[in-house]
Amino acid sequence: MTAWFQSWGINYEWSWFIATIIGILVIALPLMLAVAMIIYADRKIWAAIALRRGPNVVGPWGLLQSFADGLKVFLKETIIPSGANRGLFLIAPIVTFTTALIVWAVIPFDVGVVLADINVGLLYVLAASSLGVYGVIVAGWASNSKYPFFSALRAAAQMVSYEVSIGFVLICVVLYANTFNLTEIVMAQQGHKLFGLLNGFGFNPLLFPMAIVFLISSMAETFRTPFDLVEAESELVAGHQTEYSSMAFALFWLGEYGNVILMCALNALIFWGGWLPPVNWAPLYYIPGIIWLFIKMSFFFFVFSWVKATVPRYRYDQLMRLGWKIFLPLSLLFVVIISGWLMFSRYGGAA
């Protein structure tokens, strides 16, 4: 796109700037629309599992319910508690929302369809997504209230606990793919198993357990049920969001669901072939890759909603036990097993 603007006589710097801004908008605007739609889908799935109808009044089949909710919070007054730290109180939701967006810069939707195709894309995702916890911690502290503060402490402990396991899971993937670039990781999954018929590391017996660990850890990272101890309404009212209203409250929701879509995309890209069809069969490649990616993301989002509607919330000690006593030793063990297997199968045992 930069070259196209240069062909109009615009210098390189301005061409690059305009092309980058357009690329950001092409990702951010559909993402915001997607957040509105998945909130609607989330509520519909919960309703179906509970034998209810869900949103069905605003618009055809209730499709405009999320937009009505967005308009409602937009028109409400932003109330700042008298004892709150005003600056930090307002910055916290902006941090949560922004960190949910910046990760999408390196997410590829097809070969070459990515804003920034950097060599350390996976490290960037891990680093940028980790910043989201600062929004929760700052919101909890700045509210000057006990429940939000407890929520902030829980968020910090929970994020650290599960990011360690996610880090070791990603090491397993990097060992197999031999790269940190997300596009190359997806292409490394082409014809990966069953005589070249299946696309995806998830079909590998050594990596399938890690795919499950990553899926569960991604639920914990995004504070989804059964790991939503950060906003446990029976204990903490609404957690770090208790004192928030209007658009500040809405930004937390946009950030949360933006992270949920991101984790669905990462599950699809890292373990299940991303934009590649599940089966390495030529006719399936006529379907655009972005459609395959969308189908896989939709499946993982359904799993997220299914779990939220059916699995009861963990106690906090159970949450910590799963992260530190089960996932961490398991992922560390698989790093050793996979590196040993690759040493003998790929490199012939040469040190």
mmCIF file of C-alpha atoms in Angstrom:
data_model
loop_
_atom_site.group_PDB
_atom_site.id
_atom_site.type_symbol
_atom_site.label_atom_id
_atom_site.label_comp_id
_atom_site.label_asym_id
_atom_site.label_seq_id
_atom_site.Cartn_x
_atom_site.Cartn_y
_atom_site.Cartn_z
ATOM 1 C CA MET A 1 0.000 0.000 0.000
ATOM 2 C CA THR A 2 2.952 2.313 0.716
ATOM 3 C CA ALA A 3 4.143 1.849 -2.878
ATOM 4 C CA TRP A 4 0.644 2.665 -4.164
ATOM 5 C CA PHE A 5 0.624 6.008 -2.354
ATOM 6 C CA GLN A 6 4.147 6.710 -3.621
ATOM 7 C CA SER A 7 2.883 6.194 -7.177
ATOM 8 C CA TRP A 8 0.621 9.206 -6.548
ATOM 9 C CA GLY A 9 3.682 11.361 -5.960
ATOM 10 C CA ILE A 10 3.599 11.282 -2.146
ATOM 11 C CA ASN A 11 7.022 10.890 -0.494
ATOM 12 C CA TYR A 12 7.926 7.630 1.277
ATOM 13 C CA GLU A 13 7.475 8.911 4.861
ATOM 14 C CA TRP A 14 3.930 10.177 4.316
ATOM 15 C CA SER A 15 3.040 7.123 2.196
ATOM 16 C CA TRP A 16 4.163 4.802 4.989
ATOM 17 C CA PHE A 17 2.289 6.868 7.610
ATOM 18 C CA ILE A 18 -0.996 6.927 5.653
ATOM 19 C CA ALA A 19 -0.737 3.205 4.813
ATOM 20 C CA THR A 20 -0.096 2.334 8.475
ATOM 21 C CA ILE A 21 -3.057 4.421 9.702
ATOM 22 C CA ILE A 22 -5.336 2.739 7.139
ATOM 23 C CA GLY A 23 -4.032 -0.687 8.202
ATOM 24 C CA ILE A 24 -4.747 0.106 11.859
ATOM 25 C CA LEU A 25 -8.297 1.243 11.050
ATOM 26 C CA VAL A 26 -8.927 -1.836 8.874
ATOM 27 C CA ILE A 27 -8.111 -4.002 11.912
ATOM 28 C CA ALA A 28 -9.522 -1.859 14.750
ATOM 29 C CA LEU A 29 -12.940 -0.949 13.325
ATOM 30 C CA PRO A 30 -13.995 -4.525 12.386
ATOM 31 C CA LEU A 31 -12.635 -5.645 15.769
ATOM 32 C CA MET A 32 -14.959 -3.222 17.569
ATOM 33 C CA LEU A 33 -17.874 -4.497 15.486
ATOM 34 C CA ALA A 34 -16.806 -8.068 16.258
ATOM 35 C CA VAL A 35 -16.796 -7.284 20.002
ATOM 36 C CA ALA A 36 -20.410 -6.071 19.762
ATOM 37 C CA MET A 37 -21.410 -9.203 17.873
ATOM 38 C CA ILE A 38 -19.649 -11.689 20.161
ATOM 39 C CA ILE A 39 -21.244 -10.109 23.245
ATOM 40 C CA TYR A 40 -24.567 -10.816 21.524
ATOM 41 C CA ALA A 41 -23.410 -14.341 20.581
ATOM 42 C CA ASP A 42 -22.191 -14.913 24.142
ATOM 43 C CA ARG A 43 -25.604 -14.034 25.571
ATOM 44 C CA LYS A 44 -27.401 -16.164 22.975
ATOM 45 C CA ILE A 45 -25.234 -19.201 23.753
ATOM 46 C CA TRP A 46 -25.767 -18.806 27.515
ATOM 47 C CA ALA A 47 -29.518 -18.465 26.912
ATOM 48 C CA ALA A 48 -29.654 -21.578 24.712
ATOM 49 C CA ILE A 49 -27.789 -23.658 27.308
ATOM 50 C CA ALA A 50 -30.124 -22.377 30.054
ATOM 51 C CA LEU A 51 -33.191 -22.990 27.829
ATOM 52 C CA ARG A 52 -33.931 -19.278 27.519
ATOM 53 C CA ARG A 53 -34.382 -17.044 24.468
ATOM 54 C CA GLY A 54 -31.721 -14.423 25.171
ATOM 55 C CA PRO A 55 -31.722 -10.966 23.478
ATOM 56 C CA ASN A 56 -34.653 -10.912 21.043
ATOM 57 C CA VAL A 57 -36.267 -7.453 21.204
ATOM 58 C CA VAL A 58 -33.873 -4.799 19.853
ATOM 59 C CA GLY A 59 -33.568 -5.316 16.102
ATOM 60 C CA PRO A 60 -34.209 -8.554 14.181
ATOM 61 C CA TRP A 61 -33.470 -11.541 16.474
ATOM 62 C CA GLY A 62 -32.022 -9.044 18.979
ATOM 63 C CA LEU A 63 -28.985 -8.320 16.782
ATOM 64 C CA LEU A 64 -28.888 -4.647 17.778
ATOM 65 C CA GLN A 65 -28.934 -5.307 21.532
ATOM 66 C CA SER A 66 -25.182 -4.690 21.941
ATOM 67 C CA PHE A 67 -25.433 -1.380 20.082
ATOM 68 C CA ALA A 68 -28.344 -0.338 22.302
ATOM 69 C CA ASP A 69 -26.276 -1.201 25.385
ATOM 70 C CA GLY A 70 -23.341 0.774 23.953
ATOM 71 C CA LEU A 71 -25.557 3.810 23.375
ATOM 72 C CA LYS A 72 -26.914 3.520 26.908
ATOM 73 C CA VAL A 73 -23.477 3.565 28.584
ATOM 74 C CA PHE A 74 -22.355 6.378 26.242
ATOM 75 C CA LEU A 75 -25.208 8.592 27.456
ATOM 76 C CA LYS A 76 -24.630 7.890 31.144
ATOM 77 C CA GLU A 77 -22.640 10.140 33.463
ATOM 78 C CA THR A 78 -19.074 9.198 34.382
ATOM 79 C CA ILE A 79 -19.006 9.210 38.184
ATOM 80 C CA ILE A 80 -15.624 9.443 39.918
ATOM 81 C CA PRO A 81 -15.604 8.555 43.652
ATOM 82 C CA SER A 82 -14.520 11.443 45.882
ATOM 83 C CA GLY A 83 -11.696 9.404 47.424
ATOM 84 C CA ALA A 84 -10.356 8.067 44.127
ATOM 85 C CA ASN A 85 -7.139 9.079 42.431
ATOM 86 C CA ARG A 86 -8.781 10.937 39.547
ATOM 87 C CA GLY A 87 -5.969 10.653 36.996
ATOM 88 C CA LEU A 88 -5.224 6.963 37.482
ATOM 89 C CA PHE A 89 -8.930 6.177 37.790
ATOM 90 C CA LEU A 90 -9.533 7.498 34.249
ATOM 91 C CA ILE A 91 -6.306 6.096 32.761
ATOM 92 C CA ALA A 92 -6.941 2.481 33.890
ATOM 93 C CA PRO A 93 -9.746 1.603 31.415
ATOM 94 C CA ILE A 94 -7.802 3.310 28.604
ATOM 95 C CA VAL A 95 -4.781 1.094 29.391
ATOM 96 C CA THR A 96 -6.943 -2.049 29.365
ATOM 97 C CA PHE A 97 -8.568 -1.118 26.054
ATOM 98 C CA THR A 98 -5.313 -0.013 24.367
ATOM 99 C CA THR A 99 -3.311 -3.089 25.341
ATOM 100 C CA ALA A 100 -6.130 -5.265 23.948
ATOM 101 C CA LEU A 101 -5.749 -3.497 20.589
ATOM 102 C CA ILE A 102 -1.969 -3.254 20.148
ATOM 103 C CA VAL A 103 -1.480 -7.035 20.128
ATOM 104 C CA TRP A 104 -3.454 -7.270 16.846
ATOM 105 C CA ALA A 105 -0.611 -5.510 15.023
ATOM 106 C CA VAL A 106 1.221 -8.835 14.556
ATOM 107 C CA ILE A 107 -1.748 -11.198 14.125
ATOM 108 C CA PRO A 108 -1.743 -12.582 10.532
ATOM 109 C CA PHE A 109 -5.119 -13.227 8.865
ATOM 110 C CA ASP A 110 -3.547 -14.871 5.788
ATOM 111 C CA VAL A 111 -0.153 -14.961 4.093
ATOM 112 C CA GLY A 112 0.986 -11.330 3.950
ATOM 113 C CA VAL A 113 -2.263 -10.023 5.491
ATOM 114 C CA VAL A 114 -0.725 -8.604 8.679
ATOM 115 C CA LEU A 115 0.046 -5.085 9.854
ATOM 116 C CA ALA A 116 3.568 -5.867 11.112
ATOM 117 C CA ASP A 117 5.107 -9.204 10.085
ATOM 118 C CA ILE A 118 7.967 -9.126 12.602
ATOM 119 C CA ASN A 119 10.342 -12.002 13.336
ATOM 120 C CA VAL A 120 9.570 -11.976 17.072
ATOM 121 C CA GLY A 121 5.782 -11.809 16.689
ATOM 122 C CA LEU A 122 5.124 -14.452 19.344
ATOM 123 C CA LEU A 123 7.308 -12.635 21.887
ATOM 124 C CA TYR A 124 5.507 -9.379 21.075
ATOM 125 C CA VAL A 125 2.134 -11.050 21.702
ATOM 126 C CA LEU A 126 3.323 -12.429 25.046
ATOM 127 C CA ALA A 127 4.809 -9.080 26.123
ATOM 128 C CA ALA A 128 1.964 -6.824 24.950
ATOM 129 C CA SER A 129 -0.837 -9.039 26.294
ATOM 130 C CA SER A 130 0.885 -9.080 29.696
ATOM 131 C CA LEU A 131 0.448 -5.317 29.954
ATOM 132 C CA GLY A 132 -3.337 -5.673 30.256
ATOM 133 C CA VAL A 133 -3.066 -6.566 33.940
ATOM 134 C CA TYR A 134 -1.789 -3.053 34.688
ATOM 135 C CA GLY A 135 -5.196 -1.628 33.780
ATOM 136 C CA VAL A 136 -6.861 -3.930 36.310
ATOM 137 C CA ILE A 137 -4.276 -3.245 39.044
ATOM 138 C CA VAL A 138 -4.380 0.534 38.550
ATOM 139 C CA ALA A 139 -8.215 0.502 38.484
ATOM 140 C CA GLY A 140 -8.315 -1.483 41.722
ATOM 141 C CA TRP A 141 -5.839 0.769 43.517
ATOM 142 C CA ALA A 142 -7.152 4.117 42.171
ATOM 143 C CA SER A 143 -10.755 3.327 43.186
ATOM 144 C CA ASN A 144 -9.758 3.626 46.877
ATOM 145 C CA SER A 145 -12.208 0.849 47.773
ATOM 146 C CA LYS A 146 -11.628 -2.556 49.336
ATOM 147 C CA TYR A 147 -13.379 -4.781 46.782
ATOM 148 C CA PRO A 148 -11.628 -3.321 43.711
ATOM 149 C CA PHE A 149 -8.301 -3.515 45.575
ATOM 150 C CA PHE A 150 -8.802 -7.220 46.390
ATOM 151 C CA SER A 151 -9.676 -7.724 42.720
ATOM 152 C CA ALA A 152 -6.425 -6.048 41.645
ATOM 153 C CA LEU A 153 -4.381 -8.324 43.914
ATOM 154 C CA ARG A 154 -6.147 -11.385 42.540
ATOM 155 C CA ALA A 155 -5.602 -10.232 38.954
ATOM 156 C CA ALA A 156 -1.864 -9.782 39.495
ATOM 157 C CA ALA A 157 -1.464 -13.242 41.028
ATOM 158 C CA GLN A 158 -3.651 -14.924 38.407
ATOM 159 C CA MET A 159 -1.934 -13.344 35.400
ATOM 160 C CA VAL A 160 1.540 -14.241 36.662
ATOM 161 C CA SER A 161 0.494 -17.804 37.503
ATOM 162 C CA TYR A 162 -0.862 -18.656 34.058
ATOM 163 C CA GLU A 163 1.575 -16.637 31.962
ATOM 164 C CA VAL A 164 4.393 -18.866 33.197
ATOM 165 C CA SER A 165 2.616 -21.955 31.842
ATOM 166 C CA ILE A 166 1.712 -20.171 28.587
ATOM 167 C CA GLY A 167 5.376 -19.246 28.155
ATOM 168 C CA PHE A 168 6.488 -22.886 28.390
ATOM 169 C CA VAL A 169 3.684 -23.985 26.040
ATOM 170 C CA LEU A 170 4.859 -21.450 23.456
ATOM 171 C CA ILE A 171 8.441 -22.703 23.838
ATOM 172 C CA CYS A 172 7.178 -26.144 22.751
ATOM 173 C CA VAL A 173 5.612 -24.601 19.627
ATOM 174 C CA VAL A 174 8.718 -22.552 18.839
ATOM 175 C CA LEU A 175 10.893 -25.666 19.124
ATOM 176 C CA TYR A 176 8.742 -27.426 16.498
ATOM 177 C CA ALA A 177 8.306 -24.436 14.182
ATOM 178 C CA ASN A 178 11.888 -23.176 14.646
ATOM 179 C CA THR A 179 10.683 -19.547 14.498
ATOM 180 C CA PHE A 180 8.933 -16.797 16.513
ATOM 181 C CA ASN A 181 7.219 -15.381 13.414
ATOM 182 C CA LEU A 182 3.486 -16.135 13.534
ATOM 183 C CA THR A 183 3.109 -16.482 9.757
ATOM 184 C CA GLU A 184 5.964 -18.997 9.617
ATOM 185 C CA ILE A 185 4.527 -20.866 12.615
ATOM 186 C CA VAL A 186 1.253 -21.318 10.698
ATOM 187 C CA MET A 187 3.051 -22.412 7.513
ATOM 188 C CA ALA A 188 5.104 -24.936 9.538
ATOM 189 C CA GLN A 189 1.809 -26.677 10.387
ATOM 190 C CA GLN A 190 0.961 -27.440 6.741
ATOM 191 C CA GLY A 191 0.838 -31.201 6.217
ATOM 192 C CA HIS A 192 2.234 -31.681 9.714
ATOM 193 C CA LYS A 193 0.718 -35.074 10.607
ATOM 194 C CA LEU A 194 -0.793 -38.290 9.187
ATOM 195 C CA PHE A 195 1.378 -38.545 6.041
ATOM 196 C CA GLY A 196 0.972 -34.860 5.325
ATOM 197 C CA LEU A 197 -2.855 -34.930 5.390
ATOM 198 C CA LEU A 198 -3.517 -32.789 8.480
ATOM 199 C CA ASN A 199 -2.680 -29.126 9.051
ATOM 200 C CA GLY A 200 -2.032 -28.212 12.667
ATOM 201 C CA PHE A 201 0.326 -28.850 15.571
ATOM 202 C CA GLY A 202 -2.733 -29.845 17.602
ATOM 203 C CA PHE A 203 -2.863 -33.160 15.704
ATOM 204 C CA ASN A 204 0.621 -34.008 17.010
ATOM 205 C CA PRO A 205 0.372 -36.323 20.077
ATOM 206 C CA LEU A 206 3.250 -34.442 21.727
ATOM 207 C CA LEU A 207 1.653 -31.024 21.218
ATOM 208 C CA PHE A 208 -2.033 -31.883 21.736
ATOM 209 C CA PRO A 209 -1.743 -31.792 25.576
ATOM 210 C CA MET A 210 -0.066 -28.390 25.237
ATOM 211 C CA ALA A 211 -2.965 -27.205 23.046
ATOM 212 C CA ILE A 212 -5.372 -28.110 25.870
ATOM 213 C CA VAL A 213 -3.173 -26.383 28.479
ATOM 214 C CA PHE A 214 -3.006 -23.281 26.271
ATOM 215 C CA LEU A 215 -6.793 -23.236 25.776
ATOM 216 C CA ILE A 216 -7.495 -23.459 29.522
ATOM 217 C CA SER A 217 -4.741 -20.959 30.363
ATOM 218 C CA SER A 218 -6.145 -18.517 27.798
ATOM 219 C CA MET A 219 -9.472 -18.647 29.656
ATOM 220 C CA ALA A 220 -7.638 -17.845 32.885
ATOM 221 C CA GLU A 221 -5.667 -15.019 31.223
ATOM 222 C CA THR A 222 -8.886 -13.364 30.020
ATOM 223 C CA PHE A 223 -10.623 -13.839 33.412
ATOM 224 C CA ARG A 224 -13.371 -16.002 31.916
ATOM 225 C CA THR A 225 -15.464 -18.409 33.952
ATOM 226 C CA PRO A 226 -14.480 -20.648 35.748
ATOM 227 C CA PHE A 227 -11.465 -18.390 36.370
ATOM 228 C CA ASP A 228 -13.283 -15.060 36.840
ATOM 229 C CA LEU A 229 -12.173 -14.635 40.460
ATOM 230 C CA VAL A 230 -11.182 -11.063 39.582
ATOM 231 C CA GLU A 231 -14.840 -10.051 39.189
ATOM 232 C CA ALA A 232 -16.505 -12.682 41.369
ATOM 233 C CA GLU A 233 -19.855 -10.967 41.907
ATOM 234 C CA SER A 234 -20.749 -13.025 44.988
ATOM 235 C CA GLU A 235 -17.559 -11.863 46.742
ATOM 236 C CA LEU A 236 -16.322 -8.607 45.162
ATOM 237 C CA VAL A 237 -19.518 -7.008 43.708
ATOM 238 C CA ALA A 238 -17.917 -6.350 40.287
ATOM 239 C CA GLY A 239 -14.240 -6.482 41.196
ATOM 240 C CA HIS A 240 -12.058 -3.733 39.752
ATOM 241 C CA GLN A 241 -15.069 -2.383 37.797
ATOM 242 C CA THR A 242 -17.207 -1.747 40.905
ATOM 243 C CA GLU A 243 -16.698 2.034 41.026
ATOM 244 C CA TYR A 244 -16.860 2.551 37.247
ATOM 245 C CA SER A 245 -19.758 3.755 35.115
ATOM 246 C CA SER A 246 -20.492 5.049 31.622
ATOM 247 C CA MET A 247 -17.794 4.740 28.925
ATOM 248 C CA ALA A 248 -15.044 3.956 31.436
ATOM 249 C CA PHE A 249 -16.984 0.789 32.331
ATOM 250 C CA ALA A 250 -17.589 0.071 28.623
ATOM 251 C CA LEU A 251 -13.842 0.306 27.855
ATOM 252 C CA PHE A 252 -13.187 -2.513 30.335
ATOM 253 C CA TRP A 253 -15.755 -4.653 28.516
ATOM 254 C CA LEU A 254 -14.307 -3.809 25.097
ATOM 255 C CA GLY A 255 -10.828 -4.694 26.343
ATOM 256 C CA GLU A 256 -12.010 -7.934 27.935
ATOM 257 C CA TYR A 257 -13.838 -9.177 24.848
ATOM 258 C CA GLY A 258 -11.042 -7.919 22.576
ATOM 259 C CA ASN A 259 -8.693 -10.177 24.554
ATOM 260 C CA VAL A 260 -11.143 -13.073 24.253
ATOM 261 C CA ILE A 261 -11.177 -12.728 20.434
ATOM 262 C CA LEU A 262 -7.368 -12.480 20.515
ATOM 263 C CA MET A 263 -7.039 -15.712 22.496
ATOM 264 C CA CYS A 264 -9.425 -17.464 20.088
ATOM 265 C CA ALA A 265 -7.207 -16.284 17.214
ATOM 266 C CA LEU A 266 -4.013 -17.429 18.966
ATOM 267 C CA ASN A 267 -5.476 -20.875 19.673
ATOM 268 C CA ALA A 268 -6.314 -21.190 15.976
ATOM 269 C CA LEU A 269 -2.980 -19.808 14.726
ATOM 270 C CA ILE A 270 -0.564 -21.563 17.050
ATOM 271 C CA PHE A 271 -2.083 -25.051 17.237
ATOM 272 C CA TRP A 272 -4.772 -25.533 14.602
ATOM 273 C CA GLY A 273 -3.326 -24.228 11.351
ATOM 274 C CA GLY A 274 -4.670 -20.662 11.382
ATOM 275 C CA TRP A 275 -5.891 -19.834 7.869
ATOM 276 C CA LEU A 276 -5.021 -23.310 6.554
ATOM 277 C CA PRO A 277 -7.865 -25.824 6.063
ATOM 278 C CA PRO A 278 -7.869 -28.668 8.618
ATOM 279 C CA VAL A 279 -7.092 -31.221 5.878
ATOM 280 C CA ASN A 280 -4.224 -30.690 3.430
ATOM 281 C CA TRP A 281 -6.410 -31.307 0.343
ATOM 282 C CA ALA A 282 -6.056 -29.019 -2.690
ATOM 283 C CA PRO A 283 -9.787 -28.195 -3.276
ATOM 284 C CA LEU A 284 -10.097 -26.857 0.298
ATOM 285 C CA TYR A 285 -7.515 -24.172 -0.482
ATOM 286 C CA TYR A 286 -10.002 -22.508 -2.860
ATOM 287 C CA ILE A 287 -11.825 -21.269 0.252
ATOM 288 C CA PRO A 288 -10.124 -17.996 1.345
ATOM 289 C CA GLY A 289 -7.809 -18.488 4.311
ATOM 290 C CA ILE A 290 -9.446 -15.742 6.371
ATOM 291 C CA ILE A 291 -12.711 -17.739 6.296
ATOM 292 C CA TRP A 292 -10.947 -20.820 7.722
ATOM 293 C CA LEU A 293 -9.437 -18.619 10.436
ATOM 294 C CA PHE A 294 -12.843 -17.099 11.215
ATOM 295 C CA ILE A 295 -14.446 -20.572 11.456
ATOM 296 C CA LYS A 296 -11.758 -21.774 13.879
ATOM 297 C CA MET A 297 -12.012 -18.608 15.984
ATOM 298 C CA SER A 298 -15.798 -19.003 16.113
ATOM 299 C CA PHE A 299 -15.399 -22.587 17.339
ATOM 300 C CA PHE A 300 -13.041 -21.536 20.130
ATOM 301 C CA PHE A 301 -15.352 -18.696 21.123
ATOM 302 C CA PHE A 302 -18.215 -21.192 21.351
ATOM 303 C CA VAL A 303 -16.027 -23.308 23.668
ATOM 304 C CA PHE A 304 -15.316 -20.214 25.817
ATOM 305 C CA SER A 305 -19.055 -19.456 26.094
ATOM 306 C CA TRP A 306 -19.971 -23.107 26.631
ATOM 307 C CA VAL A 307 -17.534 -23.384 29.536
ATOM 308 C CA LYS A 308 -18.777 -20.098 31.022
ATOM 309 C CA ALA A 309 -22.383 -21.278 30.930
ATOM 310 C CA THR A 310 -21.775 -24.750 32.383
ATOM 311 C CA VAL A 311 -18.700 -24.849 34.658
ATOM 312 C CA PRO A 312 -18.960 -23.474 38.224
ATOM 313 C CA ARG A 313 -16.395 -20.936 39.426
ATOM 314 C CA TYR A 314 -13.206 -22.268 41.037
ATOM 315 C CA ARG A 315 -12.172 -21.365 44.558
ATOM 316 C CA TYR A 316 -9.051 -19.226 44.588
ATOM 317 C CA ASP A 317 -6.859 -21.971 46.041
ATOM 318 C CA GLN A 318 -8.034 -24.320 43.265
ATOM 319 C CA LEU A 319 -7.174 -21.679 40.680
ATOM 320 C CA MET A 320 -3.637 -21.306 42.034
ATOM 321 C CA ARG A 321 -3.202 -25.064 42.404
ATOM 322 C CA LEU A 322 -4.130 -25.675 38.769
ATOM 323 C CA GLY A 323 -1.662 -23.047 37.560
ATOM 324 C CA TRP A 324 1.347 -23.814 39.763
ATOM 325 C CA LYS A 325 1.018 -27.506 40.670
ATOM 326 C CA ILE A 326 -0.452 -28.948 37.456
ATOM 327 C CA PHE A 327 0.084 -26.728 34.412
ATOM 328 C CA LEU A 328 3.581 -25.491 35.271
ATOM 329 C CA PRO A 329 5.169 -28.933 35.925
ATOM 330 C CA LEU A 330 3.269 -30.439 32.953
ATOM 331 C CA SER A 331 4.359 -27.731 30.493
ATOM 332 C CA LEU A 332 7.944 -27.866 31.786
ATOM 333 C CA LEU A 333 7.964 -31.659 31.375
ATOM 334 C CA PHE A 334 6.752 -31.352 27.782
ATOM 335 C CA VAL A 335 9.483 -28.798 26.995
ATOM 336 C CA VAL A 336 12.024 -31.458 28.025
ATOM 337 C CA ILE A 337 10.234 -34.282 26.169
ATOM 338 C CA ILE A 338 9.735 -32.276 22.949
ATOM 339 C CA SER A 339 13.269 -30.882 22.895
ATOM 340 C CA GLY A 340 14.642 -34.401 23.459
ATOM 341 C CA TRP A 341 12.405 -35.858 20.730
ATOM 342 C CA LEU A 342 13.430 -33.179 18.238
ATOM 343 C CA MET A 343 17.094 -33.606 19.116
ATOM 344 C CA PHE A 344 16.966 -37.275 18.124
ATOM 345 C CA SER A 345 14.417 -37.164 15.287
ATOM 346 C CA ARG A 346 15.396 -33.890 13.587
ATOM 347 C CA TYR A 347 19.075 -33.539 14.408
ATOM 348 C CA GLY A 348 20.061 -37.174 14.813
ATOM 349 C CA GLY A 349 21.044 -36.802 18.454
ATOM 350 C CA ALA A 350 23.840 -34.339 17.660
ATOM 351 C CA ALA A 351 24.502 -31.997 20.559
#
